[in-house]
Amino acid sequence: MIDICLLGTCGMMPLPNRWLSCALLRCGSNLVLFDCGEGTQVPWKSLGWGFRQLGAICLTHMHADHVAGLPGVLFMVAHAGRTEPLIIYGPPGTNYVVEGLRRIAQELPFPIEIREMRGEQQFTLPGGLRGSCAPAAHGIPCLAYRVELERRPAFQAEKAQALGLPVQFWSRLQKGETIEYNGQTVQPEQVLGPPRRGISMAFITDTRPTTALSSFARDVDLLICESMYDNPEDLPLARANAHMLAEESAGIAKAAGAHSLVLTHFSPKINDPSQAEKAARRVFPATRAARDGMTITLDFAS
């Protein structure tokens, strides 16, 4: 199971009732943060998920509304007592920006590892999650992220019993280990069922729509995507600033075959995100406009 909280939903600048766009993912006791704009620790504190278990931060790009909150978050994680390493993923230039921001957050009780990526890479996230990234189209290096939680095939006890395997070996086989017992070698596939669909989500923001991004988000359970503009008349502005209309975000979700779409990163001039939701639903009905603090739970299909 995965929980995702939209801590903030605004683009460019925080507003009195809307923090900057960022999402916090929880898998078990592990936390992963996507983007870290100014004041991120404030709605996070209100959420009550704690700070100590933050194991990774995935930054889409180096504009201030996506990274300027990093010192405050690092201080909160430090005060929570973390001593284990914290990994920060991001595009080229991440190391330079993070090192600059850390000049006001130098003394931390945990090491920070910075991993710069150029897209189309896979990496490991806390909690057994598999991460991947792809280039976005924003004029500066920018990444989209995808997170997947695999589901092991079901253990078929009757097959294990037919092979005469004691119960103490069952969990090892379910984890994919090969077992030697009573002169026989037992492979996991001998006692496991067919492959089962896992859970997946994608986080795409600050980009123009591309075919590659639709392919990247193929069949995700949840697509969190920017909706900087809600009015089709703003298309020239969206093109000039390398952002998207709500209906363009919906187009990515539709082409990807996503199961659901949540819109975020609304322009400060958008007072009512429900208009973006209506525009997107004309293209992709399974759309919701995010609100600050919205939490979504993804679970394995029964």
Protein backbone atom coordinates (compact mmCIF):
# COMPACT_ATOMS: atom_id res chain seq x y z
CA MET A 1 0.00 0.00 0.00
CA ILE A 2 1.13 3.56 -0.79
CA ASP A 3 -0.22 6.85 0.61
CA ILE A 4 0.41 10.11 -1.26
CA CYS A 5 -0.35 13.51 0.24
CA LEU A 6 -0.46 16.65 -1.90
CA LEU A 7 1.14 18.99 0.62
CA GLY A 8 0.82 21.99 -1.68
CA THR A 9 -0.81 22.69 -5.03
CA CYS A 10 0.33 26.16 -6.14
CA GLY A 11 2.91 27.10 -8.74
CA MET A 12 5.35 30.06 -8.72
CA MET A 13 4.62 31.39 -5.23
CA PRO A 14 2.85 30.26 -2.05
CA LEU A 15 -0.52 31.83 -1.33
CA PRO A 16 -2.26 32.34 2.03
CA ASN A 17 -4.41 29.25 1.45
CA ARG A 18 -2.23 27.28 -0.96
CA TRP A 19 1.35 26.08 -0.48
CA LEU A 20 3.76 25.37 -3.31
CA SER A 21 3.38 22.19 -5.32
CA CYS A 22 4.91 19.15 -3.62
CA ALA A 23 3.88 15.61 -2.74
CA LEU A 24 4.84 13.32 0.11
CA LEU A 25 4.71 9.55 -0.43
CA ARG A 26 4.53 7.03 2.42
CA CYS A 27 5.18 3.30 2.05
CA GLY A 28 5.16 1.51 5.36
CA SER A 29 7.20 3.76 7.64
CA ASN A 30 9.28 5.18 4.77
CA LEU A 31 8.80 8.65 3.27
CA VAL A 32 9.77 10.09 -0.12
CA LEU A 33 9.28 13.78 -0.96
CA PHE A 34 8.67 15.10 -4.48
CA ASP A 35 9.82 18.73 -4.81
CA CYS A 36 10.41 21.06 -1.90
CA GLY A 37 9.24 24.62 -2.38
CA GLU A 38 9.27 27.41 0.18
CA GLY A 39 7.49 26.45 3.41
CA THR A 40 7.07 22.74 2.63
CA GLN A 41 7.65 21.80 6.27
CA VAL A 42 4.55 23.75 7.40
CA PRO A 43 1.80 21.65 5.75
CA TRP A 44 3.95 18.56 6.39
CA LYS A 45 3.94 19.33 10.11
CA SER A 46 0.16 19.66 10.02
CA LEU A 47 -0.12 16.27 8.32
CA GLY A 48 1.42 14.46 11.27
CA TRP A 49 3.45 11.87 9.35
CA GLY A 50 6.69 12.85 11.06
CA PHE A 51 10.03 13.79 9.50
CA ARG A 52 12.57 11.25 10.70
CA GLN A 53 11.67 8.57 8.13
CA LEU A 54 12.35 10.78 5.10
CA GLY A 55 14.80 8.70 3.09
CA ALA A 56 14.75 10.40 -0.32
CA ILE A 57 13.85 13.66 -2.04
CA CYS A 58 13.10 13.71 -5.77
CA LEU A 59 13.51 17.19 -7.28
CA THR A 60 12.05 17.83 -10.72
CA HIS A 61 14.16 20.92 -11.50
CA MET A 62 15.99 23.81 -9.92
CA HIS A 63 13.46 26.65 -10.02
CA ALA A 64 12.95 28.25 -6.61
CA ASP A 65 9.32 27.19 -6.20
CA HIS A 66 10.51 23.57 -6.29
CA VAL A 67 13.68 23.71 -4.16
CA ALA A 68 13.77 26.78 -1.91
CA GLY A 69 12.16 24.94 1.01
CA LEU A 70 15.01 22.46 1.30
CA PRO A 71 16.88 24.06 4.26
CA GLY A 72 13.73 24.13 6.39
CA VAL A 73 12.91 20.51 5.64
CA LEU A 74 16.48 19.41 6.38
CA PHE A 75 16.33 21.16 9.75
CA MET A 76 13.04 19.44 10.60
CA VAL A 77 14.47 16.04 9.66
CA ALA A 78 17.54 16.77 11.79
CA HIS A 79 15.46 17.79 14.81
CA ALA A 80 13.44 14.59 14.40
CA GLY A 81 16.63 12.62 15.12
CA ARG A 82 17.55 11.11 11.77
CA THR A 83 21.14 9.88 11.45
CA GLU A 84 20.76 7.62 8.39
CA PRO A 85 21.75 8.97 4.94
CA LEU A 86 19.25 11.05 2.96
CA ILE A 87 19.43 10.79 -0.83
CA ILE A 88 18.47 13.70 -3.08
CA TYR A 89 17.72 12.90 -6.73
CA GLY A 90 17.52 15.55 -9.42
CA PRO A 91 18.63 16.68 -12.88
CA PRO A 92 22.08 18.06 -13.74
CA GLY A 93 22.74 21.12 -11.58
CA THR A 94 21.17 19.63 -8.46
CA ASN A 95 24.49 19.36 -6.63
CA TYR A 96 25.33 23.02 -7.28
CA VAL A 97 21.95 24.30 -6.04
CA VAL A 98 21.70 21.99 -3.02
CA GLU A 99 25.21 22.86 -1.90
CA GLY A 100 24.28 26.55 -2.11
CA LEU A 101 21.10 26.07 -0.08
CA ARG A 102 23.01 24.05 2.50
CA ARG A 103 25.16 27.03 3.39
CA ILE A 104 22.39 27.90 5.84
CA ALA A 105 21.93 24.24 6.85
CA GLN A 106 25.50 22.99 7.18
CA GLU A 107 25.42 21.11 10.49
CA LEU A 108 23.22 18.05 10.04
CA PRO A 109 23.36 14.74 11.96
CA PHE A 110 22.90 12.72 8.76
CA PRO A 111 24.89 12.56 5.49
CA ILE A 112 23.31 13.76 2.25
CA GLU A 113 23.96 11.93 -1.01
CA ILE A 114 23.17 13.80 -4.22
CA ARG A 115 22.53 11.80 -7.38
CA GLU A 116 22.15 13.72 -10.61
CA MET A 117 20.27 12.01 -13.43
CA ARG A 118 19.63 12.87 -17.05
CA GLY A 119 16.46 10.88 -17.46
CA GLU A 120 15.56 7.37 -18.55
CA GLN A 121 17.23 5.95 -15.44
CA GLN A 122 16.04 3.59 -12.72
CA PHE A 123 16.95 3.75 -9.06
CA THR A 124 15.97 2.32 -5.70
CA LEU A 125 13.81 4.22 -3.23
CA PRO A 126 13.13 3.40 0.45
CA GLY A 127 10.49 0.85 1.35
CA GLY A 128 11.19 -1.51 -1.53
CA LEU A 129 10.02 1.04 -4.09
CA ARG A 130 11.46 1.20 -7.59
CA GLY A 131 11.95 4.67 -9.03
CA SER A 132 12.56 5.86 -12.57
CA CYS A 133 12.78 9.21 -14.31
CA ALA A 134 12.35 10.70 -17.76
CA PRO A 135 13.19 14.10 -19.26
CA ALA A 136 10.49 16.78 -19.23
CA ALA A 137 10.28 19.78 -21.60
CA HIS A 138 10.70 22.92 -19.51
CA GLY A 139 13.61 24.85 -21.03
CA ILE A 140 15.99 23.84 -18.23
CA PRO A 141 16.89 20.30 -17.11
CA CYS A 142 13.71 18.85 -15.65
CA LEU A 143 12.63 15.33 -14.72
CA ALA A 144 9.38 13.44 -14.43
CA TYR A 145 9.30 10.65 -11.85
CA ARG A 146 7.61 7.27 -11.65
CA VAL A 147 7.38 5.05 -8.56
CA GLU A 148 6.39 1.39 -8.56
CA LEU A 149 5.74 -1.09 -5.77
CA GLU A 150 5.95 -4.66 -7.00
CA ARG A 151 3.60 -7.36 -5.76
CA ARG A 152 4.97 -10.83 -5.26
CA PRO A 153 3.07 -13.75 -6.78
CA ALA A 154 0.74 -15.53 -4.40
CA PHE A 155 2.26 -18.43 -2.47
CA GLN A 156 0.45 -21.67 -3.24
CA ALA A 157 0.65 -23.73 -0.08
CA GLU A 158 -0.80 -26.84 -1.66
CA LYS A 159 2.15 -27.05 -4.08
CA ALA A 160 4.64 -26.68 -1.23
CA GLN A 161 2.87 -29.38 0.73
CA ALA A 162 2.90 -31.69 -2.28
CA LEU A 163 6.69 -31.29 -2.41
CA GLY A 164 6.94 -32.12 1.29
CA LEU A 165 8.46 -28.74 2.22
CA PRO A 166 8.31 -27.75 5.92
CA VAL A 167 6.58 -24.44 6.67
CA GLN A 168 9.85 -22.79 7.75
CA PHE A 169 11.00 -22.73 4.10
CA TRP A 170 7.87 -21.14 2.69
CA SER A 171 8.71 -17.48 3.36
CA ARG A 172 12.12 -17.84 1.73
CA LEU A 173 10.55 -19.27 -1.41
CA GLN A 174 7.99 -16.46 -1.46
CA LYS A 175 10.87 -13.97 -1.36
CA GLY A 176 12.39 -15.58 -4.45
CA GLU A 177 15.04 -17.79 -2.85
CA THR A 178 15.94 -21.26 -4.12
CA ILE A 179 15.73 -23.95 -1.43
CA GLU A 180 17.76 -27.14 -0.99
CA TYR A 181 15.84 -29.69 1.07
CA ASN A 182 15.98 -33.45 1.47
CA GLY A 183 18.08 -33.89 -1.64
CA GLN A 184 15.87 -31.76 -3.89
CA THR A 185 16.26 -28.25 -5.27
CA VAL A 186 13.05 -26.24 -5.17
CA GLN A 187 12.71 -23.09 -7.31
CA PRO A 188 10.31 -20.31 -6.25
CA GLU A 189 8.26 -20.66 -9.42
CA GLN A 190 7.38 -24.20 -8.39
CA VAL A 191 5.27 -22.92 -5.49
CA LEU A 192 4.25 -19.44 -6.65
CA GLY A 193 1.27 -18.36 -8.72
CA PRO A 194 1.32 -16.16 -11.84
CA PRO A 195 2.67 -12.57 -11.80
CA ARG A 196 0.41 -10.00 -10.14
CA ARG A 197 0.01 -6.32 -10.96
CA GLY A 198 1.71 -3.95 -8.54
CA ILE A 199 1.08 -0.26 -7.75
CA SER A 200 2.44 2.71 -9.68
CA MET A 201 2.27 6.49 -9.68
CA ALA A 202 3.89 9.24 -11.76
CA PHE A 203 4.71 12.84 -10.84
CA ILE A 204 4.94 15.18 -13.85
CA THR A 205 5.22 18.93 -13.53
CA ASP A 206 6.65 22.00 -15.26
CA THR A 207 6.65 20.74 -18.81
CA ARG A 208 4.98 20.89 -22.17
CA PRO A 209 3.13 17.69 -23.15
CA THR A 210 5.24 15.13 -25.00
CA THR A 211 4.62 11.67 -26.40
CA ALA A 212 7.54 10.40 -24.33
CA LEU A 213 5.85 11.49 -21.09
CA SER A 214 2.68 9.62 -22.01
CA SER A 215 4.75 6.50 -22.61
CA PHE A 216 6.59 7.07 -19.34
CA ALA A 217 3.30 7.17 -17.40
CA ARG A 218 1.84 4.13 -19.17
CA ASP A 219 -0.82 2.32 -17.09
CA VAL A 220 -0.05 4.11 -13.81
CA ASP A 221 -2.65 3.88 -11.07
CA LEU A 222 -2.20 7.57 -10.32
CA LEU A 223 -0.81 10.40 -12.43
CA ILE A 224 -0.10 13.63 -10.55
CA CYS A 225 0.34 16.29 -13.21
CA GLU A 226 0.67 20.03 -13.45
CA SER A 227 -2.24 22.21 -14.51
CA MET A 228 -0.71 25.65 -14.58
CA TYR A 229 -3.50 27.09 -16.73
CA ASP A 230 -7.19 26.23 -17.00
CA ASN A 231 -8.27 28.48 -19.86
CA PRO A 232 -7.60 27.45 -23.49
CA GLU A 233 -6.98 31.11 -24.27
CA ASP A 234 -3.81 30.81 -22.16
CA LEU A 235 -2.22 28.34 -24.60
CA PRO A 236 0.29 30.94 -25.92
CA LEU A 237 1.29 31.65 -22.32
CA ALA A 238 1.64 27.94 -21.60
CA ARG A 239 3.85 27.49 -24.64
CA ALA A 240 5.97 30.53 -23.77
CA ASN A 241 6.51 29.37 -20.18
CA ALA A 242 6.78 25.64 -20.94
CA HIS A 243 3.74 24.66 -18.88
CA MET A 244 0.44 22.95 -19.64
CA LEU A 245 -3.26 23.61 -19.83
CA ALA A 246 -5.51 21.33 -17.80
CA GLU A 247 -6.77 19.68 -20.97
CA GLU A 248 -3.19 18.99 -22.08
CA SER A 249 -2.46 17.24 -18.79
CA ALA A 250 -5.59 15.20 -19.35
CA GLY A 251 -4.31 14.35 -22.81
CA ILE A 252 -1.18 12.83 -21.26
CA ALA A 253 -3.31 10.76 -18.87
CA LYS A 254 -5.56 9.55 -21.69
CA ALA A 255 -2.66 8.60 -23.97
CA ALA A 256 -0.92 6.87 -21.06
CA GLY A 257 -3.96 4.80 -20.17
CA ALA A 258 -3.62 6.06 -16.60
CA HIS A 259 -6.23 4.90 -14.10
CA SER A 260 -6.66 8.32 -12.49
CA LEU A 261 -5.38 11.88 -12.81
CA VAL A 262 -4.88 14.47 -10.09
CA LEU A 263 -4.15 18.03 -11.21
CA THR A 264 -1.79 20.26 -9.24
CA HIS A 265 0.65 23.20 -9.65
CA PHE A 266 -2.09 25.74 -10.33
CA SER A 267 -1.17 29.28 -11.35
CA PRO A 268 -1.62 31.86 -8.57
CA LYS A 269 -4.24 33.53 -10.77
CA ILE A 270 -6.45 30.42 -10.55
CA ASN A 271 -8.80 30.99 -7.64
CA ASP A 272 -11.03 28.00 -8.30
CA PRO A 273 -9.20 24.81 -9.41
CA SER A 274 -12.55 23.15 -10.10
CA GLN A 275 -12.54 24.93 -13.46
CA ALA A 276 -9.35 23.09 -14.36
CA GLU A 277 -10.98 19.85 -13.25
CA LYS A 278 -13.98 20.47 -15.52
CA ALA A 279 -11.75 21.26 -18.50
CA ALA A 280 -9.65 18.14 -17.96
CA ARG A 281 -12.65 15.86 -17.45
CA ARG A 282 -13.84 16.62 -20.97
CA VAL A 283 -10.70 14.80 -22.13
CA PHE A 284 -10.11 12.35 -19.27
CA PRO A 285 -13.13 11.78 -16.97
CA ALA A 286 -11.15 10.19 -14.10
CA THR A 287 -9.71 13.57 -13.10
CA ARG A 288 -9.68 15.41 -9.79
CA ALA A 289 -8.26 18.80 -8.93
CA ALA A 290 -5.96 18.50 -5.94
CA ARG A 291 -6.43 20.54 -2.83
CA ASP A 292 -3.76 21.15 -0.21
CA GLY A 293 -3.60 18.21 2.16
CA MET A 294 -5.44 15.78 -0.14
CA THR A 295 -4.30 12.22 0.63
CA ILE A 296 -4.71 9.34 -1.82
CA THR A 297 -4.21 5.68 -0.95
CA LEU A 298 -3.18 3.12 -3.57
CA ASP A 299 -3.57 -0.52 -2.67
CA PHE A 300 -3.09 -3.83 -4.44
CA ALA A 301 -6.10 -5.10 -6.32
CA SER A 302 -7.90 -7.90 -4.51
